[in-house]
Amino acid sequence: MKKKSMRSLWTCLIILVLMISFTGCQQSRTTADIAGIETKSGSTSYPVTVTDNAGNAVTIDKEPQKIVSLSPATTEILFSLDQGDKVVGRTKYCDYPEAALAVTDVGSFNAPTLEKIIELAPDLVVASDFISDDIKQQLEATGAKVITFNAANIDGVLANIIQAGEVTNANDAAKDIVEKMAADREALIEKAQTAKTQKSVFFDIGKFYSAGPGSTLDSMLTDLNAVNIAADGTDQWPQLSTEEIIADNPDVYISLYTKPEEIKATPGFDKINAIVNDQLVYFEYLTPESDMIQRPGPRIIEGMALIAESIYPEIFTK
């Protein structure tokens, strides 16, 4: 109970700091312990140097006017910051918001068409960690700045939104978005703490690959007072054997790819608590619900709410 009270107090302090507004043309800063970064208000003072998730220090000399986004999550972030009119290129998977579909398609996020991107002459490219070093170096050789986002948890998602706001001169919009996300997240955390029994969960993202340490899915389960049976995996996306899943006997089985009939047909799975108690939850791949859960962008707390309802329907669907 003491831990819960301290979390509530800390979140109130975070939101209080976030709500302090500043005026003037120069960038003002408030220190808020959201993702261990400073939230910012007002205009960005260029040049500005940021350190991306790949550990690269990137200096943005002036406000970007032409941006290429190489992941669905970064596209969502940019549009949420009202920067959609500056996005001149996006991947074929960037389908939200609908306005993004009008932007030039430059290919897939892991193998974009370099020639197309160069033709668009962006001054900023925002990518996921799927971008290859070769493509990154060739883009930088054209004069474009490349920032890589790869959030390992929800705090990281919030940090990415704030950083995107800083480099695009959209600090106030970023602060407003993060403030709401932080409040909604805390409400979910508080409610999940009321569960009488902590449940164990298996995330199936296809072929029994799951959410290991350093993944946003794992961090959501921690927030939601649930035990991730893949939390002790050796990497971010470990593949579990059917024997391991049966032995761990998850209370909830959440599939983001494999269809329920295939899961139920797996030998030995009929004895798993999740199957026995009808807590097998399926979010079809590439649906809006699945995207909310998997994309580390501004809708991820909505995805977290869907996960909360899947794990503790007795609490969240009352």
Coordinates of C-alpha atoms in Angstrom, one line a residue:
M1 CA 0.0 0.0 0.0
K2 CA 2.9 2.3 0.8
K3 CA 4.4 1.7 -2.7
K4 CA 1.1 2.4 -4.3
S5 CA 0.7 5.7 -2.4
M6 CA 4.3 6.8 -3.3
R7 CA 3.6 6.1 -7.0
S8 CA 0.5 8.2 -6.8
L9 CA 2.3 11.1 -5.1
W10 CA 5.1 10.9 -7.6
T11 CA 2.8 11.0 -10.6
C12 CA 0.9 14.0 -9.1
L13 CA 4.2 15.8 -8.8
I14 CA 5.1 14.9 -12.5
I15 CA 1.8 16.2 -13.8
L16 CA 2.0 19.3 -11.7
V17 CA 5.4 20.2 -13.2
L18 CA 4.1 19.4 -16.7
M19 CA 1.1 21.8 -16.3
I20 CA 3.3 24.8 -15.5
S21 CA 3.3 26.9 -18.7
F22 CA 5.8 29.4 -20.0
T23 CA 5.5 32.3 -22.4
G24 CA 8.0 34.0 -24.8
C25 CA 9.7 33.1 -28.0
Q26 CA 12.7 31.3 -26.3
Q27 CA 12.4 27.7 -25.2
S28 CA 11.7 27.2 -21.5
R29 CA 12.3 24.0 -19.7
T30 CA 10.8 22.3 -16.7
T31 CA 12.4 19.3 -15.1
A32 CA 10.0 16.3 -15.0
D33 CA 10.9 12.8 -14.2
I34 CA 9.1 11.4 -17.2
A35 CA 11.5 9.0 -18.9
G36 CA 14.3 10.8 -17.1
I37 CA 14.2 13.8 -19.5
E38 CA 13.2 17.4 -19.4
T39 CA 9.9 18.5 -20.9
K40 CA 10.0 21.7 -22.9
S41 CA 7.7 24.6 -23.6
G42 CA 7.7 27.3 -26.2
S43 CA 9.9 27.6 -29.2
T44 CA 13.0 25.5 -29.8
S45 CA 16.2 27.4 -30.0
Y46 CA 18.2 26.1 -33.0
P47 CA 20.7 24.7 -33.4
V48 CA 19.7 21.9 -31.0
T49 CA 21.5 18.7 -30.3
V50 CA 19.7 15.6 -29.2
T51 CA 20.8 12.0 -28.4
D52 CA 18.7 9.4 -30.1
N53 CA 17.9 5.8 -29.0
A54 CA 21.0 4.6 -30.9
G55 CA 23.2 6.8 -28.8
N56 CA 24.0 9.2 -31.6
A57 CA 24.2 12.9 -30.9
V58 CA 22.4 14.6 -33.8
T59 CA 22.5 18.4 -34.3
I60 CA 19.5 20.0 -36.0
D61 CA 20.6 23.3 -37.4
K62 CA 17.1 24.8 -38.1
E63 CA 13.5 23.8 -38.0
P64 CA 12.9 20.9 -40.4
Q65 CA 10.6 21.6 -43.3
K66 CA 10.7 18.3 -45.1
I67 CA 10.6 15.1 -43.1
V68 CA 10.7 11.4 -44.1
S69 CA 9.3 8.9 -41.5
L70 CA 10.5 5.3 -41.7
S71 CA 8.2 3.7 -39.2
P72 CA 4.5 3.7 -38.5
A73 CA 5.1 4.8 -34.9
T74 CA 7.2 7.8 -35.9
T75 CA 4.6 8.8 -38.5
E76 CA 1.9 8.7 -35.9
I77 CA 4.1 10.8 -33.5
L78 CA 4.7 13.5 -36.2
F79 CA 1.1 13.7 -37.2
S80 CA 0.0 13.9 -33.5
L81 CA 2.4 16.9 -33.2
D82 CA 0.7 18.7 -36.1
Q83 CA 3.7 18.2 -38.3
G84 CA 1.9 16.1 -40.9
D85 CA 2.2 18.8 -43.5
K86 CA 6.0 18.5 -43.3
V87 CA 6.1 14.8 -43.8
V88 CA 7.0 14.2 -47.4
G89 CA 7.8 10.4 -47.2
R90 CA 6.5 7.4 -45.3
T91 CA 6.7 3.6 -45.4
K92 CA 3.9 1.5 -46.9
Y93 CA 2.9 0.4 -43.4
C94 CA 2.3 4.0 -42.2
D95 CA -1.5 3.9 -42.4
Y96 CA -2.5 6.1 -39.5
P97 CA -3.8 8.7 -39.4
E98 CA -5.7 8.5 -42.7
A99 CA -4.0 11.7 -43.9
A100 CA -0.7 9.8 -43.9
L101 CA -1.8 7.7 -46.8
A102 CA -1.6 10.8 -49.1
V103 CA 2.2 11.0 -48.4
T104 CA 4.7 9.5 -50.8
D105 CA 5.4 5.8 -50.2
V106 CA 9.1 5.1 -50.0
G107 CA 8.9 1.4 -49.4
S108 CA 9.2 -0.8 -46.3
F109 CA 10.7 0.3 -43.0
N110 CA 13.6 -2.2 -43.2
A111 CA 14.3 -1.7 -46.9
P112 CA 13.1 1.7 -48.1
T113 CA 13.9 2.8 -51.6
L114 CA 16.9 5.1 -51.1
E115 CA 16.5 6.8 -54.5
K116 CA 13.0 7.8 -53.6
I117 CA 14.0 9.3 -50.3
I118 CA 16.9 11.2 -51.9
E119 CA 14.5 12.6 -54.5
L120 CA 12.3 14.0 -51.7
A121 CA 15.4 15.9 -50.4
P122 CA 14.4 15.7 -46.7
D123 CA 16.3 17.7 -44.1
L124 CA 15.2 15.2 -41.4
V125 CA 14.6 11.4 -41.4
V126 CA 13.0 9.8 -38.4
A127 CA 13.6 6.0 -38.4
S128 CA 13.2 2.9 -36.2
D129 CA 16.2 0.7 -35.3
F130 CA 15.4 -1.3 -38.4
I131 CA 17.3 1.2 -40.6
S132 CA 20.6 -0.2 -41.8
D133 CA 23.8 1.5 -41.2
D134 CA 24.5 1.7 -44.9
I135 CA 21.2 3.5 -45.7
K136 CA 21.7 5.8 -42.7
Q137 CA 25.1 6.8 -43.8
Q138 CA 24.0 7.4 -47.4
L139 CA 21.2 9.6 -46.2
E140 CA 23.5 11.6 -44.0
A141 CA 25.8 12.0 -46.9
T142 CA 23.1 14.0 -48.7
G143 CA 22.9 16.4 -45.7
A144 CA 19.8 14.9 -44.1
K145 CA 19.8 14.4 -40.3
V146 CA 18.8 11.0 -39.2
I147 CA 17.2 10.3 -35.8
T148 CA 16.5 6.7 -34.6
F149 CA 13.7 5.8 -32.2
N150 CA 13.7 2.4 -30.4
A151 CA 11.7 2.7 -27.2
A152 CA 12.4 -0.1 -24.8
N153 CA 9.4 0.8 -22.5
I154 CA 6.5 3.2 -22.1
D155 CA 8.8 5.8 -20.6
G156 CA 10.9 5.6 -23.7
V157 CA 7.8 6.2 -25.9
L158 CA 7.1 9.4 -23.9
A159 CA 10.7 10.5 -24.3
N160 CA 10.5 9.9 -28.1
I161 CA 7.5 12.1 -28.4
I162 CA 9.1 14.9 -26.4
Q163 CA 12.3 14.6 -28.5
A164 CA 10.3 14.7 -31.7
G165 CA 8.6 17.8 -30.4
E166 CA 11.9 19.4 -29.6
V167 CA 13.5 18.9 -33.0
T168 CA 10.3 19.9 -35.0
N169 CA 9.6 23.0 -32.8
A170 CA 6.4 21.5 -31.4
N171 CA 7.3 21.4 -27.7
D172 CA 3.9 22.5 -26.4
A173 CA 2.0 19.9 -28.4
A174 CA 4.4 17.2 -27.2
K175 CA 4.0 18.3 -23.6
D176 CA 0.3 18.2 -23.9
I177 CA 0.3 14.7 -25.4
V178 CA 2.7 13.3 -22.9
E179 CA 0.9 14.8 -20.0
K180 CA -2.4 13.1 -21.0
M181 CA -0.6 9.8 -21.7
A182 CA 1.1 9.9 -18.3
A183 CA -2.2 10.5 -16.5
D184 CA -4.1 7.8 -18.5
R185 CA -1.2 5.4 -17.8
E186 CA -1.3 6.1 -14.1
A187 CA -5.0 5.5 -13.9
L188 CA -4.5 2.1 -15.5
I189 CA -1.6 1.2 -13.1
E190 CA -3.7 2.2 -10.1
K191 CA -6.7 0.2 -11.2
A192 CA -4.6 -2.9 -12.0
Q193 CA -3.2 -2.8 -8.4
T194 CA -6.7 -3.7 -7.1
A195 CA -6.5 -7.1 -8.7
K196 CA -7.0 -9.8 -6.0
T197 CA -4.7 -12.2 -7.7
Q198 CA -1.8 -11.3 -10.0
K199 CA -2.0 -13.1 -13.3
S200 CA 0.7 -14.5 -15.5
V201 CA 0.6 -13.7 -19.3
F202 CA 2.1 -15.0 -22.5
F203 CA 2.3 -12.7 -25.5
D204 CA 2.4 -14.6 -28.7
I205 CA 3.7 -12.4 -31.6
G206 CA 3.9 -15.3 -34.0
K207 CA 5.6 -18.8 -33.9
F208 CA 5.8 -18.5 -30.1
Y209 CA 8.1 -15.5 -30.2
S210 CA 7.3 -13.3 -27.3
A211 CA 7.9 -10.0 -25.5
G212 CA 11.2 -10.3 -23.5
P213 CA 13.1 -7.8 -21.4
G214 CA 13.6 -4.4 -23.0
S215 CA 10.3 -4.5 -24.9
T216 CA 7.4 -2.1 -24.6
L217 CA 5.0 -5.1 -24.3
D218 CA 7.0 -6.4 -21.3
S219 CA 6.9 -2.9 -19.6
M220 CA 3.1 -2.8 -20.1
L221 CA 2.7 -6.1 -18.3
T222 CA 4.9 -4.8 -15.4
D223 CA 2.8 -1.6 -15.2
L224 CA -0.4 -3.7 -15.2
N225 CA 0.5 -5.9 -12.2
A226 CA 1.0 -9.0 -14.4
V227 CA 3.7 -11.6 -14.7
N228 CA 5.3 -11.9 -18.1
I229 CA 6.4 -15.6 -18.5
A230 CA 9.0 -14.4 -21.1
A231 CA 10.5 -11.8 -18.8
D232 CA 13.6 -13.8 -18.2
G233 CA 14.3 -14.4 -21.9
T234 CA 17.8 -13.8 -23.2
D235 CA 16.8 -11.1 -25.6
Q236 CA 14.0 -8.6 -26.5
W237 CA 12.0 -11.1 -28.5
P238 CA 12.7 -14.6 -27.3
Q239 CA 11.1 -17.7 -28.8
L240 CA 9.7 -20.1 -26.3
S241 CA 9.2 -23.8 -26.8
T242 CA 5.7 -25.3 -26.4
E243 CA 7.1 -27.2 -23.5
E244 CA 8.2 -24.0 -21.8
I245 CA 4.8 -22.4 -22.3
I246 CA 3.0 -25.4 -21.0
A247 CA 5.3 -25.6 -17.9
D248 CA 4.8 -21.8 -17.2
N249 CA 1.0 -22.3 -17.6
P250 CA 0.0 -18.7 -18.2
D251 CA -3.3 -17.5 -16.9
V252 CA -3.8 -15.3 -20.0
Y253 CA -2.7 -16.0 -23.6
I254 CA -2.6 -12.9 -25.8
S255 CA -2.0 -13.5 -29.5
L256 CA -1.0 -10.7 -31.8
Y257 CA -0.6 -13.0 -34.8
T258 CA -1.5 -16.7 -34.4
K259 CA -5.2 -17.5 -34.8
P260 CA -7.0 -19.0 -31.7
E261 CA -7.8 -22.3 -33.5
E262 CA -4.1 -22.9 -34.3
I263 CA -3.2 -22.2 -30.7
K264 CA -5.8 -24.5 -29.3
A265 CA -4.7 -27.3 -31.7
T266 CA -1.2 -27.2 -30.2
P267 CA -0.6 -30.5 -28.3
G268 CA -0.7 -30.0 -24.6
F269 CA -2.2 -26.5 -24.8
D270 CA -5.6 -27.7 -23.8
K271 CA -4.2 -28.0 -20.2
I272 CA -3.0 -24.4 -20.0
N273 CA -5.0 -22.2 -17.6
A274 CA -5.6 -19.5 -20.2
I275 CA -7.3 -22.1 -22.5
V276 CA -9.2 -23.9 -19.8
N277 CA -10.5 -20.6 -18.4
D278 CA -11.2 -19.0 -21.8
Q279 CA -8.6 -16.3 -21.4
L280 CA -7.2 -16.6 -24.8
V281 CA -7.3 -13.2 -26.4
Y282 CA -6.7 -12.5 -30.1
F283 CA -5.9 -9.2 -31.7
E284 CA -5.7 -9.8 -35.5
Y285 CA -2.5 -8.6 -37.1
L286 CA -2.5 -5.1 -38.7
T287 CA -5.9 -4.2 -37.2
P288 CA -6.2 -0.9 -35.4
E289 CA -6.3 -2.7 -32.0
S290 CA -3.1 -4.6 -32.8
D291 CA -1.4 -1.5 -34.0
M292 CA -2.3 0.4 -30.8
I293 CA -0.7 -2.3 -28.8
Q294 CA 2.5 -2.8 -30.8
R295 CA 3.3 0.7 -32.2
P296 CA 5.4 2.8 -29.7
G297 CA 3.6 6.0 -30.5
P298 CA 0.9 8.3 -29.1
R299 CA -1.8 5.6 -29.1
I300 CA 0.1 3.1 -27.0
I301 CA -1.7 3.9 -23.8
E302 CA -4.9 3.0 -25.6
G303 CA -3.3 -0.3 -26.5
M304 CA -2.3 -0.7 -22.8
A305 CA -5.9 -0.3 -21.9
L306 CA -6.9 -3.1 -24.3
I307 CA -4.2 -5.3 -22.6
A308 CA -5.5 -4.4 -19.2
E309 CA -9.1 -5.4 -20.2
S310 CA -7.7 -8.7 -21.6
I311 CA -5.8 -9.6 -18.4
Y312 CA -8.3 -8.3 -15.8
P313 CA -11.7 -8.2 -17.4
E314 CA -13.3 -8.4 -14.0
I315 CA -11.8 -5.0 -13.1
F316 CA -11.6 -3.1 -16.4
T317 CA -14.8 -4.1 -18.1
K318 CA -17.2 -3.4 -15.2

